[in-house]
Amino acid sequence: MSYRVGVPRSLAYYSFFPLWNSFFEELGCEVLVSRESNKGVLDDGVKETVNDACVPIKLYHGHVKDLKHKVDYLFVPRLVSLDGKETTCPKFLGLPDMVKHSIKDLPPLIDLRLDLRKGKFELWKFFKRLGEKLGKSTWEVFKAYVKSKKIYYRHQKLLEKKASPELAWKIIKGEKSEEELNKMVAENPVKIALLGYPYTIYDPYISVDLLDKCKKMSVDVLTVENIPGKELLRQKKKLSKEMFWYYSNNTIRACLYLLEKKMVDGVIHVTAFGCGPDAMVDKFLEIECKNQGNIPFMTVAIDEHTGDAGMSTRLEAFVDMLNRKRGFK
Amino acid sequence: MRKVSFPKMGPSYIAFKMMLEEFGHEPIEPPVPSKRTLSYGTTHSPEFACLPFKVLTGTYLEVLEKGADMLVSSGGVGPCRAGYYGKMHEKILNDLGYNPELVIFDPPLRAPWDFFKKTRKLKGKTSWYRTADILKRTWKKLIALDDLEIKASKVRPRQKNYGAASKALNKGFSYIEEARNAKEIEEARVEGLSLLENVKDNSEYEPIKVGLIGEIYVVLEPSVNADIEEMLGEMGVEVNRSIYLTSWTRDNTVADGEKDIKEAAKPYLDQLIGGHGQNSIGETVLYGEKGFDGVVHLAPFTCIPEIVSKSIMPKVSKDYDIPVLTLFLDEQTGKAGIKTRIEAFVDLMRKKRRKEVG
C-alpha cells in the first residue's frame, strides 16, 4: 500500500527537496510538504521549543505540527554528515530527539541516520532502509534511488546557472523552459553575495523576502548554491583548520571563492539570531572581507520579530553605498 | 625564556603554573575573570559567541598586556564551537595587532603527531625524561586540587560556621601551590584534606543532594557561574559535581570512559552532539536513578549542544521525577538573580523531600 509521508518544509528540505520528493513519489508514496512558512506556523513552533533555540529550529517544529495529523509517517531524518567529512550543527544532530520530546501525539517518525562518513555506499544504504520502512522491494527502491539522484544532480546544475531552487524545480517539472532562465539572469553592474544557509535565504517568510528585495533593486545576487561544488571544494586548502559544520563550511568557502575571483562588490551575511556556528562564521567573513580587498560587509540577523521595513531600510542603505562606491547615481 | 599564559579554569592554574615554570618559561598567571575581562571579551568577540569564548578573549588580551607571547589552550574536534576557539582567537588577536603564538592542544588520539609536536614546542630544551616527570607531577597536582574540592562539597553543607569550609579549602590550595615534588604534593593533599576534615560540623544534619551538570567551562570556573557550588553549599546543600578536570581528561583524551553516561542518555538523545550535550542528559538520568533531590544545569547562553539538551530535559525530569533547574549564563548574569532562583529551587527540593518523607 502507499503511504502518506510528511516532509517539513524547513532546514535541510531547502537543499534536498528534489531528492526526497522525487524518491518518495517514485515509490508511489504521497508526499505531503507542510505549507509555506507563515506567522501561524512560526507561532506554533515557538510554543513548542525552548526559547534559546534559533529561529529555523523553532520554525521546523511549527512545520512538524502542521503535518502531524495529516500523514502516516513523518520524515525527520537525522542528518549527521552530508559530505562524508564534517557533521551538521548540533541542533541538526539532535533534531529528531528534540521533535520527539517536545511535540505530543506525533505519527511514527522516520528518523533514520544519514552519516556519509561511514562509507561510500552510505547514501544508498540510507535510502534502502528508508524503502524497507515503507515496505518496498530492493529493486523498486533502487530504481527510485537512481532516478531521484539524477533529478537532484540536474537541479544542482541549474542552481549553478544561477537559477533559484524554485525556478530550477519548475524547469525540471517542465513548467518553465531553460531559455527563460537565461533571459532572467541579468547583468547588473552591482553584484552582491547573499551568504547564509539555504533554509534562511530561500524561506521568504523568515528572511522577509530578502532575496526578492535584492533582485528588485537591480543588483545581481549570488548565493552559496550558485557556485559550482568543485570550486567550493577547491577553497578547502586555504584554511589550516576547517569548521565542523557542513553548511558553515560551504558558506565560508563560497565567500573565499567570490573574494578570490573578485566577483562581488559587497557581501551580506544572513544569520539567524542565536545561531551557534554563525557566531564564528560571521566574524570570519568580516575579517576576510576586510583583509581581501576591503569589500563592504553587512550582517543581517533575523529572528521571529524581524520586520519588513527595518530590513528594507538596511538593504537600501547598503546597496546605495555600493552604487556610490562604483560611481553611479 | 618565553612568557606563557593560559585560560583560567577553577584552581587548575596552580598546577599549570608549576608546569610552565619547570619547563623554563615565565608563566603569566591568568587573572580571575573580572568585569574588565568580560568587557574586553565582549568588545572583541562575535556577539553570539558563547560566554567561555568571550572570557577567553578577555583573558588573552589581559595577559598580552602583561607581556605574554605564547598562549596555551585546549582545542577540540567539534561539532561544538569550542574546537574552533583557537583559530578564531588567533584571527581576532591578529586583527587587533597582537601576534602571540597560540598552542592549541587537540585530543592526542585524533592527531597524535600534532600533539607530539606541540608538546615538544612547549617543553623547549627540557629532556623527555624530565618532561615525563613534570607532566606526572602536574597531573598529581590536578588530582590533589580536585580531591580537595570534592571533600569541600561534602563538608560545606554540614559546617557549623559560615564560610569555614571555603577558608579551609583555600588554605589547602595554598599548600598545594607551594608543593613541588611528588612527596610534597602528596603531603599537601593529605594536609588539605585533614584541614577540611576538622571543620566543625553538625553530624546529624542530612543535607539535600544536588547534581551539578552542564558545559565544562561554566561548571568549572566559579567566577562565571556566580560561585554556584559555594552558594549551594552555604545554603546547606551537598553538591555532586559531574565534571572534574582530571575526570574529564581521564575520560575523553585517552579512552572513552563515559560509556555509562552515554548509555543512559540513549533513550532520549541517541547521538553525540558535541560539548556536554549528551552527557547532560545522561547525567540527569543517573542522578535520577541514584535518588538525588535535584539537578542544576549550567550552560553558556547560545551554547548549541546545551540548547538541544535543555529541550529534551523536561521529559527526563518528568520520567525520573527529578527537578532540573537550567541556567543559561552570559556576561549580563548577576549574582543576585542566580541566588534568588537557586533559593527558590532549594525550597522546592526541600518541600518535595518533606512530602516524600512525611
XYZ file of C-alpha atoms in Angstrom:
687
model
C 0.000 0.000 0.000
C 1.099 3.517 -0.405
C 1.700 5.845 2.448
C 1.333 9.492 3.021
C 4.738 10.836 4.005
C 5.004 14.244 5.595
C 8.061 16.341 4.848
C 8.521 19.561 6.857
C 9.334 22.479 4.591
C 12.304 23.694 6.584
C 16.035 23.249 7.284
C 17.654 20.646 5.013
C 14.475 20.480 2.931
C 15.712 23.512 1.029
C 18.862 21.672 -0.054
C 17.408 18.244 -0.712
C 13.785 18.529 -1.693
C 14.368 17.405 -5.307
C 15.993 14.258 -3.966
C 13.487 13.485 -1.226
C 10.312 14.411 -3.014
C 11.112 12.501 -6.165
C 12.296 9.480 -4.199
C 9.048 9.193 -2.271
C 6.982 9.871 -5.329
C 8.850 7.260 -7.379
C 7.982 4.749 -4.684
C 4.347 5.603 -5.075
C 4.024 7.441 -1.796
C 2.044 10.584 -1.469
C 4.355 13.349 -0.344
C 2.765 15.985 1.801
C 5.002 19.000 2.239
C 3.972 21.350 5.018
C 2.561 24.662 3.904
C 4.844 27.604 3.289
C 6.153 29.333 6.399
C 3.892 31.991 7.798
C 3.102 33.583 11.106
C 0.855 30.719 12.192
C 3.485 28.059 11.513
C 6.177 30.049 13.286
C 3.976 30.783 16.319
C 3.164 27.089 16.581
C 6.847 26.281 16.582
C 7.784 28.971 19.074
C 5.287 27.494 21.549
C 6.941 24.074 21.434
C 10.628 24.907 21.556
C 12.964 26.260 24.211
C 13.373 29.995 23.931
C 17.124 29.661 23.375
C 16.758 27.762 20.108
C 17.399 29.598 16.849
C 14.502 30.642 14.659
C 14.939 27.961 11.939
C 14.672 25.242 14.611
C 11.550 26.855 16.054
C 10.085 27.087 12.592
C 10.853 23.433 11.941
C 8.777 22.445 14.964
C 5.940 24.529 13.539
C 6.154 22.665 10.237
C 6.083 19.336 12.047
C 2.965 20.428 13.903
C 1.376 21.470 10.651
C 1.743 17.917 9.337
C 1.206 15.785 12.382
C -2.451 14.875 11.947
C -2.348 14.597 8.185
C 0.218 11.875 7.485
C 1.109 8.235 8.142
C 4.814 8.900 8.507
C 6.792 11.965 9.304
C 10.168 12.275 7.621
C 12.591 13.767 10.170
C 15.945 12.206 9.222
C 18.964 12.568 11.472
C 21.452 14.193 9.121
C 24.842 13.618 10.684
C 27.266 14.067 7.811
C 26.300 15.222 4.354
C 29.716 15.356 2.725
C 31.480 12.468 4.386
C 33.809 14.835 6.226
C 32.127 17.286 8.520
C 28.949 16.987 10.522
C 25.981 19.288 10.617
C 25.316 21.657 13.509
C 24.473 20.020 16.887
C 20.876 21.143 16.612
C 20.519 19.198 13.346
C 22.100 16.213 15.049
C 19.639 16.260 17.913
C 16.671 17.312 15.807
C 14.639 14.054 15.853
C 15.079 13.878 19.628
C 14.075 17.498 20.108
C 10.989 16.982 17.988
C 10.083 13.690 19.666
C 10.350 15.027 23.180
C 8.708 18.390 22.655
C 5.672 17.676 20.449
C 2.903 15.379 21.618
C 0.841 12.871 19.582
C 3.212 12.527 16.654
C 2.700 9.991 13.881
C 5.570 7.468 13.547
C 8.796 9.294 12.753
C 11.247 8.194 10.096
C 14.366 9.319 11.917
C 16.972 7.284 10.037
C 20.557 8.355 10.409
C 22.455 9.583 7.375
C 26.171 9.618 8.075
C 28.213 9.680 4.892
C 31.430 9.340 6.884
C 30.638 5.674 7.328
C 31.402 4.620 3.790
C 30.958 5.069 0.091
C 27.543 3.481 -0.236
C 26.035 5.070 2.811
C 23.591 7.166 0.797
C 22.267 4.102 -0.968
C 22.022 2.226 2.320
C 20.086 5.107 3.793
C 17.559 5.011 1.008
C 17.402 1.229 1.155
C 16.491 1.345 4.848
C 14.005 4.062 4.045
C 12.395 1.895 1.361
C 12.272 -1.073 3.710
C 10.415 1.033 6.235
C 7.844 1.791 3.595
C 7.602 -1.865 2.617
C 9.163 -1.630 -0.830
C 11.373 -4.178 -2.548
C 15.059 -3.504 -3.058
C 14.625 -3.296 -6.825
C 11.868 -0.705 -6.541
C 13.981 1.282 -4.117
C 16.996 1.084 -6.383
C 15.094 2.405 -9.389
C 13.679 5.245 -7.347
C 17.118 5.992 -5.913
C 18.797 6.235 -9.303
C 16.070 8.372 -10.747
C 15.800 10.779 -7.840
C 19.550 11.171 -7.718
C 19.551 12.132 -11.381
C 16.906 14.743 -10.728
C 18.906 16.043 -7.797
C 22.029 16.496 -9.920
C 20.052 18.197 -12.653
C 18.701 20.544 -10.006
C 22.224 21.271 -8.748
C 23.377 22.081 -12.282
C 20.536 24.526 -12.740
C 21.380 26.200 -9.443
C 24.901 26.677 -10.685
C 23.424 28.501 -13.659
C 22.069 30.961 -11.113
C 18.528 29.665 -11.005
C 16.693 29.855 -7.719
C 15.723 26.455 -6.274
C 12.101 27.140 -7.108
C 12.756 28.055 -10.735
C 15.075 25.091 -11.161
C 12.350 22.809 -9.894
C 9.856 24.295 -12.332
C 12.275 23.744 -15.199
C 12.706 20.117 -14.204
C 8.956 19.672 -13.989
C 8.667 21.196 -17.452
C 6.636 24.172 -16.314
C 9.303 26.575 -17.493
C 11.980 26.278 -20.120
C 15.667 26.776 -19.681
C 15.712 29.706 -22.114
C 13.619 31.619 -19.662
C 16.323 31.147 -17.099
C 18.951 32.537 -19.462
C 16.817 35.578 -20.033
C 16.252 36.062 -16.341
C 19.896 36.075 -15.429
C 20.509 39.777 -15.708
C 23.818 41.554 -15.891
C 23.631 44.415 -13.483
C 26.672 46.483 -12.631
C 26.407 45.954 -8.887
C 26.832 42.427 -7.637
C 26.370 41.259 -4.096
C 26.757 37.947 -2.367
C 23.901 36.889 -0.142
C 25.591 34.325 2.049
C 23.847 32.132 4.549
C 22.105 28.827 4.924
C 19.571 27.794 2.284
C 16.833 27.472 4.902
C 17.099 31.132 5.820
C 17.922 32.557 2.414
C 15.225 30.701 0.453
C 12.458 30.795 3.007
C 10.731 34.030 2.029
C 8.899 34.305 5.332
C 11.764 34.264 7.802
C 14.153 36.146 5.570
C 11.410 38.739 4.923
C 11.836 38.169 1.215
C 15.414 39.332 1.233
C 16.337 37.595 -1.998
C 13.478 39.160 -3.904
C 14.124 42.554 -2.385
C 17.677 42.449 -3.669
C 16.585 41.477 -7.142
C 14.062 44.298 -7.234
C 16.839 46.776 -6.509
C 18.544 45.726 -9.744
C 21.565 44.182 -8.194
C 22.896 40.777 -9.144
C 22.698 38.348 -6.288
C 24.883 35.311 -5.802
C 24.173 32.675 -3.196
C 26.219 29.740 -1.979
C 24.225 27.361 -4.180
C 25.134 29.316 -7.321
C 28.780 28.375 -7.018
C 29.873 25.034 -8.509
C 30.556 22.406 -5.882
C 34.016 21.715 -7.268
C 35.045 25.321 -6.879
C 33.855 25.302 -3.282
C 35.898 22.207 -2.515
C 38.967 23.837 -4.009
C 38.804 26.565 -1.364
C 39.390 23.962 1.304
C 43.137 24.179 1.216
C 43.107 27.844 2.144
C 42.214 27.003 5.728
C 44.527 25.316 8.191
C 41.560 24.068 10.182
C 38.079 23.927 8.807
C 34.966 24.455 10.823
C 32.948 21.418 11.838
C 29.642 22.160 10.225
C 28.597 21.303 6.694
C 26.574 24.423 5.944
C 29.063 26.751 7.625
C 31.942 25.373 5.618
C 30.027 25.896 2.406
C 29.290 29.482 3.354
C 32.899 30.228 4.148
C 34.173 28.536 1.004
C 31.680 30.448 -1.087
C 32.875 33.727 0.382
C 36.533 32.867 -0.163
C 35.765 31.895 -3.756
C 33.901 35.102 -4.520
C 36.638 37.187 -2.921
C 39.336 35.346 -4.832
C 37.583 35.859 -8.162
C 36.642 39.422 -7.239
C 33.121 38.643 -8.312
C 31.162 40.785 -5.881
C 31.042 44.396 -4.705
C 29.591 43.602 -1.323
C 28.805 40.722 0.968
C 25.695 40.328 3.085
C 25.738 37.598 5.656
C 22.288 36.446 6.661
C 22.278 34.762 10.028
C 19.622 33.581 12.447
C 19.665 35.178 15.876
C 21.438 32.879 18.289
C 22.867 30.632 15.566
C 25.844 28.958 17.191
C 28.120 28.238 14.243
C 27.358 31.620 12.707
C 28.937 33.455 15.624
C 32.211 32.064 14.276
C 31.318 32.250 10.594
C 30.248 35.877 10.834
C 33.481 37.114 12.400
C 35.434 35.006 9.941
C 33.687 36.517 6.928
C 34.014 40.015 8.341
C 37.769 39.693 8.796
C 38.248 38.013 5.395
C 36.257 40.707 3.587
C 38.338 43.349 5.300
C 41.652 41.688 4.545
C 40.895 40.728 0.956
C 40.244 43.946 -0.886
C 38.206 45.752 1.762
C 34.873 44.508 0.440
C 31.885 46.109 2.212
C 30.319 43.625 4.569
C 26.986 43.638 6.366
C 25.434 41.167 8.779
C 21.701 40.762 8.856
C 20.388 38.837 11.849
C 16.867 37.528 11.567
C 14.576 36.214 14.270
C 10.882 35.793 14.896
C 10.450 39.540 15.293
C 12.229 40.706 12.170
C 10.195 43.397 10.451
C 9.929 44.116 6.775
C 10.558 47.862 6.980
C 13.716 47.575 9.039
C 15.184 45.067 6.655
C 14.352 47.139 3.564
C 15.974 50.229 5.026
C 19.192 48.441 5.801
C 19.303 46.775 2.431
C 18.635 50.018 0.558
C 21.347 51.807 2.503
C 23.825 49.047 1.730
C 23.020 48.946 -1.967
C 23.124 52.765 -2.178
C 26.549 52.700 -0.656
C 27.756 50.137 -3.198
C 26.286 52.196 -6.040
C 28.034 55.310 -4.839
C 31.272 53.420 -4.455
C 31.017 52.423 -8.107
C 30.340 55.996 -9.130
C 26.738 55.570 -10.175
C 23.843 57.793 -9.172
C 62.572 32.243 28.067
C 59.039 32.631 26.807
C 56.264 34.366 28.670
C 53.486 31.840 28.588
C 49.882 32.104 29.675
C 46.698 30.059 29.558
C 42.991 30.447 30.394
C 41.856 30.214 33.986
C 39.585 27.335 34.825
C 38.942 26.905 38.527
C 42.069 26.275 40.640
C 43.802 24.347 37.836
C 46.126 27.317 37.222
C 48.051 26.209 40.318
C 49.165 23.065 38.515
C 49.743 24.655 35.099
C 51.812 27.443 36.608
C 54.204 24.940 38.106
C 54.399 23.024 34.843
C 55.381 26.088 32.828
C 57.961 27.167 35.395
C 59.574 23.748 35.322
C 59.726 23.840 31.537
C 61.761 27.007 31.937
C 59.100 29.505 30.882
C 57.886 32.529 32.738
C 54.230 31.837 33.499
C 51.873 34.800 33.330
C 49.146 33.894 35.777
C 45.718 34.394 34.181
C 43.648 36.859 36.203
C 40.388 35.775 37.787
C 37.812 36.720 35.113
C 36.504 40.124 36.176
C 34.271 42.855 34.782
C 37.293 44.131 32.912
C 37.952 40.721 31.365
C 34.354 40.495 30.213
C 34.287 43.992 28.838
C 37.431 43.264 26.803
C 35.968 39.940 25.796
C 32.576 41.194 24.676
C 34.057 44.107 22.766
C 36.276 41.921 20.639
C 34.270 38.703 20.319
C 31.387 37.907 17.994
C 28.123 38.946 19.611
C 26.645 35.455 19.681
C 29.790 33.655 20.745
C 29.319 31.724 23.939
C 30.490 33.038 27.291
C 33.643 30.890 27.525
C 34.816 32.310 24.200
C 34.339 35.862 25.428
C 36.044 35.172 28.752
C 38.979 33.649 26.898
C 39.252 36.611 24.518
C 39.279 38.941 27.517
C 41.799 36.826 29.388
C 44.121 36.682 26.380
C 44.018 40.443 25.957
C 44.741 40.951 29.635
C 47.706 38.587 29.683
C 49.029 40.035 26.413
C 49.075 43.431 28.125
C 51.172 41.818 30.824
C 53.636 40.711 28.170
C 52.660 37.129 27.389
C 53.909 35.965 23.984
C 52.640 32.398 23.961
C 49.147 31.214 24.792
C 48.319 27.602 25.563
C 44.821 26.197 25.472
C 42.845 23.130 24.577
C 41.142 22.568 21.245
C 38.617 20.036 20.101
C 37.205 18.213 17.145
C 33.668 19.564 17.150
C 30.855 19.756 16.473
C 30.838 22.105 19.483
C 32.258 25.543 18.748
C 34.957 25.223 21.401
C 37.058 23.210 18.969
C 37.380 26.240 16.754
C 38.179 28.730 19.512
C 41.903 28.646 18.889
C 41.739 29.509 15.191
C 39.161 32.191 15.822
C 41.117 33.752 18.669
C 44.208 33.812 16.505
C 42.278 35.658 13.790
C 40.822 38.165 16.226
C 44.080 38.816 18.062
C 45.974 39.271 14.788
C 43.270 41.654 13.624
C 43.869 43.689 16.786
C 47.584 43.804 16.075
C 48.790 41.138 18.501
C 50.869 38.244 17.246
C 51.244 35.772 20.080
C 51.983 32.149 19.396
C 48.902 30.038 20.078
C 49.487 26.445 21.061
C 46.172 24.629 20.960
C 46.151 21.026 22.102
C 43.671 18.797 20.297
C 42.836 15.377 21.775
C 46.023 13.284 21.319
C 44.300 10.232 19.871
C 42.790 12.173 16.990
C 46.048 13.800 15.951
C 48.982 12.107 17.698
C 51.704 13.724 15.593
C 50.281 17.180 16.095
C 50.069 16.541 19.830
C 53.682 15.413 19.893
C 54.879 18.494 18.011
C 53.031 20.810 20.359
C 54.356 19.069 23.442
C 57.849 19.418 22.030
C 57.306 23.103 21.462
C 56.049 23.585 24.989
C 58.783 21.621 26.710
C 61.548 23.538 24.938
C 65.002 22.197 25.838
C 63.790 20.038 28.712
C 64.691 16.385 28.222
C 61.892 13.908 27.523
C 62.740 12.084 30.724
C 62.281 15.226 32.767
C 59.201 16.191 30.758
C 57.529 12.939 31.741
C 58.288 13.674 35.370
C 56.946 17.238 35.135
C 53.751 16.057 33.482
C 53.317 13.402 36.131
C 53.650 15.945 38.898
C 51.259 18.358 37.154
C 48.730 15.555 36.928
C 49.250 14.771 40.620
C 48.602 18.382 41.482
C 45.420 18.458 39.440
C 44.178 15.344 41.201
C 45.041 16.814 44.606
C 43.131 20.003 43.753
C 40.115 18.010 42.648
C 40.231 15.833 45.754
C 40.095 18.905 47.977
C 37.156 20.314 46.041
C 35.261 17.028 46.262
C 35.856 16.930 50.010
C 34.812 20.557 50.424
C 31.480 19.964 48.695
C 30.727 17.322 51.337
C 31.935 19.368 54.315
C 30.414 22.722 53.353
C 26.691 21.950 53.841
C 27.383 20.417 57.244
C 29.690 23.134 58.627
C 28.739 24.951 61.817
C 30.383 28.268 60.992
C 29.572 30.095 57.789
C 32.494 30.053 55.386
C 34.688 27.734 57.437
C 34.924 25.077 54.742
C 35.824 27.543 51.988
C 38.516 29.010 54.207
C 39.991 25.566 54.824
C 39.782 24.796 51.111
C 41.708 27.916 50.146
C 44.360 27.112 52.717
C 44.614 23.635 51.218
C 45.053 25.178 47.773
C 47.918 27.311 49.044
C 49.653 24.185 50.415
C 49.384 22.549 47.031
C 50.662 25.668 45.330
C 53.833 25.557 47.415
C 54.446 21.847 46.934
C 56.951 20.879 44.235
C 57.993 17.250 44.244
C 55.735 14.212 44.359
C 56.191 13.688 48.072
C 55.376 17.292 48.911
C 52.285 17.247 46.731
C 51.009 14.131 48.460
C 51.688 15.706 51.874
C 49.885 18.891 50.857
C 46.917 16.856 49.673
C 46.669 14.928 52.948
C 47.179 18.085 54.982
C 44.475 19.915 52.994
C 42.044 17.047 53.399
C 42.594 16.931 57.150
C 42.014 20.708 57.361
C 38.623 20.147 55.776
C 38.037 17.107 57.969
C 38.492 19.277 61.033
C 35.865 21.854 60.124
C 33.270 21.826 62.905
C 30.085 20.203 61.716
C 26.532 19.186 62.584
C 26.921 15.469 62.290
C 23.208 14.675 62.421
C 22.284 17.123 59.644
C 21.369 15.296 56.447
C 21.673 17.786 53.559
C 19.648 17.569 50.376
C 21.743 16.423 47.448
C 22.043 18.169 44.124
C 23.874 17.149 40.962
C 25.700 19.943 39.140
C 25.896 19.360 35.397
C 26.405 21.296 32.186
C 29.047 22.775 29.949
C 32.545 22.231 31.316
C 33.836 25.794 31.441
C 30.890 27.393 33.202
C 30.757 24.476 35.640
C 34.462 24.642 36.470
C 35.092 28.386 36.630
C 33.394 29.885 39.711
C 33.789 33.491 38.600
C 31.414 32.976 35.649
C 28.828 30.844 37.456
C 28.467 33.191 40.442
C 30.235 30.714 42.737
C 27.255 28.432 42.487
C 28.867 25.491 44.187
C 29.810 27.523 47.241
C 26.419 29.259 47.174
C 24.567 25.945 47.263
C 26.893 24.593 49.920
C 26.343 27.575 52.209
C 22.603 27.009 51.845
C 23.151 23.553 53.290
C 23.029 21.641 50.010
C 25.504 18.903 49.176
C 26.700 19.359 45.615
C 27.861 16.456 43.493
C 29.693 17.959 40.569
C 29.613 15.774 37.487
C 32.782 17.162 35.947
C 36.277 17.479 37.328
C 39.214 18.385 35.177
C 41.030 15.162 35.951
C 37.976 13.023 35.347
C 37.261 14.802 32.084
C 40.759 14.250 30.819
C 40.810 10.675 32.008
C 37.512 10.034 30.221
C 37.991 11.806 26.945
C 41.552 12.130 25.862
C 42.852 8.619 26.122
C 39.860 6.318 26.120
C 36.136 6.705 26.077
C 35.344 6.335 29.757
C 31.911 7.861 29.724
C 30.135 4.853 28.313
C 27.593 4.562 31.116
C 26.619 8.226 30.803
C 26.149 7.884 27.060
C 24.248 4.648 27.523
C 21.922 6.389 29.993
C 21.319 9.229 27.537
C 20.488 6.967 24.601
C 16.725 6.625 25.034
C 16.494 10.416 24.961
C 19.363 11.542 22.783
C 20.874 8.861 20.614
C 23.616 10.926 19.043
C 26.858 12.556 20.043
C 26.243 16.256 19.628
C 29.475 17.733 20.868
C 30.294 19.659 24.001
C 28.491 18.295 27.006
C 25.043 17.963 25.439
C 24.658 14.213 25.572
C 26.372 13.999 28.954
C 23.921 16.444 30.487
C 21.031 14.168 29.576
C 22.827 11.013 30.692
C 23.999 12.520 33.973
C 20.474 13.671 34.817
C 19.225 10.136 34.226
C 21.930 8.746 36.513
C 21.257 11.325 39.253
C 17.586 10.447 38.969
C 18.342 6.764 39.379
C 20.526 7.456 42.405
C 17.714 9.358 44.099
C 19.210 12.839 44.132
C 16.885 15.666 45.146
C 17.561 17.775 42.081
C 19.873 18.798 39.280
C 21.310 22.224 38.478
C 22.152 22.505 34.791
C 24.581 25.260 33.762
C 25.182 26.384 30.193
C 26.550 29.426 28.410
C 23.977 31.498 26.534
C 23.697 30.329 22.871
C 25.556 27.065 23.656
C 24.304 24.790 20.869
C 24.640 21.347 22.472
C 23.062 22.528 25.719
C 20.099 24.042 23.903
C 19.408 20.615 22.460
C 19.732 19.009 25.882
C 17.566 21.665 27.503
C 14.757 20.973 25.089
C 14.829 17.271 25.961
C 15.332 17.849 29.693
C 11.639 18.301 30.673
C 10.927 14.755 29.527
C 13.850 13.300 31.506
C 12.902 15.318 34.554
C 9.333 14.011 34.398
C 10.278 10.379 33.766
C 12.680 10.269 36.709
C 10.726 12.654 38.922
C 13.771 14.837 39.488
C 13.541 18.629 39.329
C 16.029 20.303 36.994
C 16.968 23.972 37.031
C 18.630 25.096 33.822
C 20.577 28.349 33.989
C 21.924 29.961 30.845
C 24.766 32.274 31.790
C 26.077 35.260 29.878
C 28.071 38.390 30.518
C 24.989 40.122 31.934
C 24.262 37.450 34.500
C 24.225 38.864 38.034
C 24.864 37.001 41.227
C 21.673 38.233 42.909
C 19.465 36.916 40.134
C 21.052 33.498 40.279
C 20.826 33.451 44.063
C 17.084 34.131 44.020
C 16.463 31.334 41.587
C 18.694 28.919 43.480
C 16.922 29.745 46.750
C 13.555 29.065 45.197
C 14.847 25.818 43.730
C 16.282 24.679 47.067
C 12.928 25.466 48.714
C 11.182 23.353 46.137
C 13.512 20.414 46.700
C 13.089 20.667 50.489
C 9.310 20.675 50.184
C 9.428 17.725 47.836
C 11.569 15.744 50.223
C 9.343 16.555 53.225
C 6.316 15.353 51.290
C 8.036 12.150 50.324
C 9.197 11.531 53.895
C 6.032 12.673 55.663
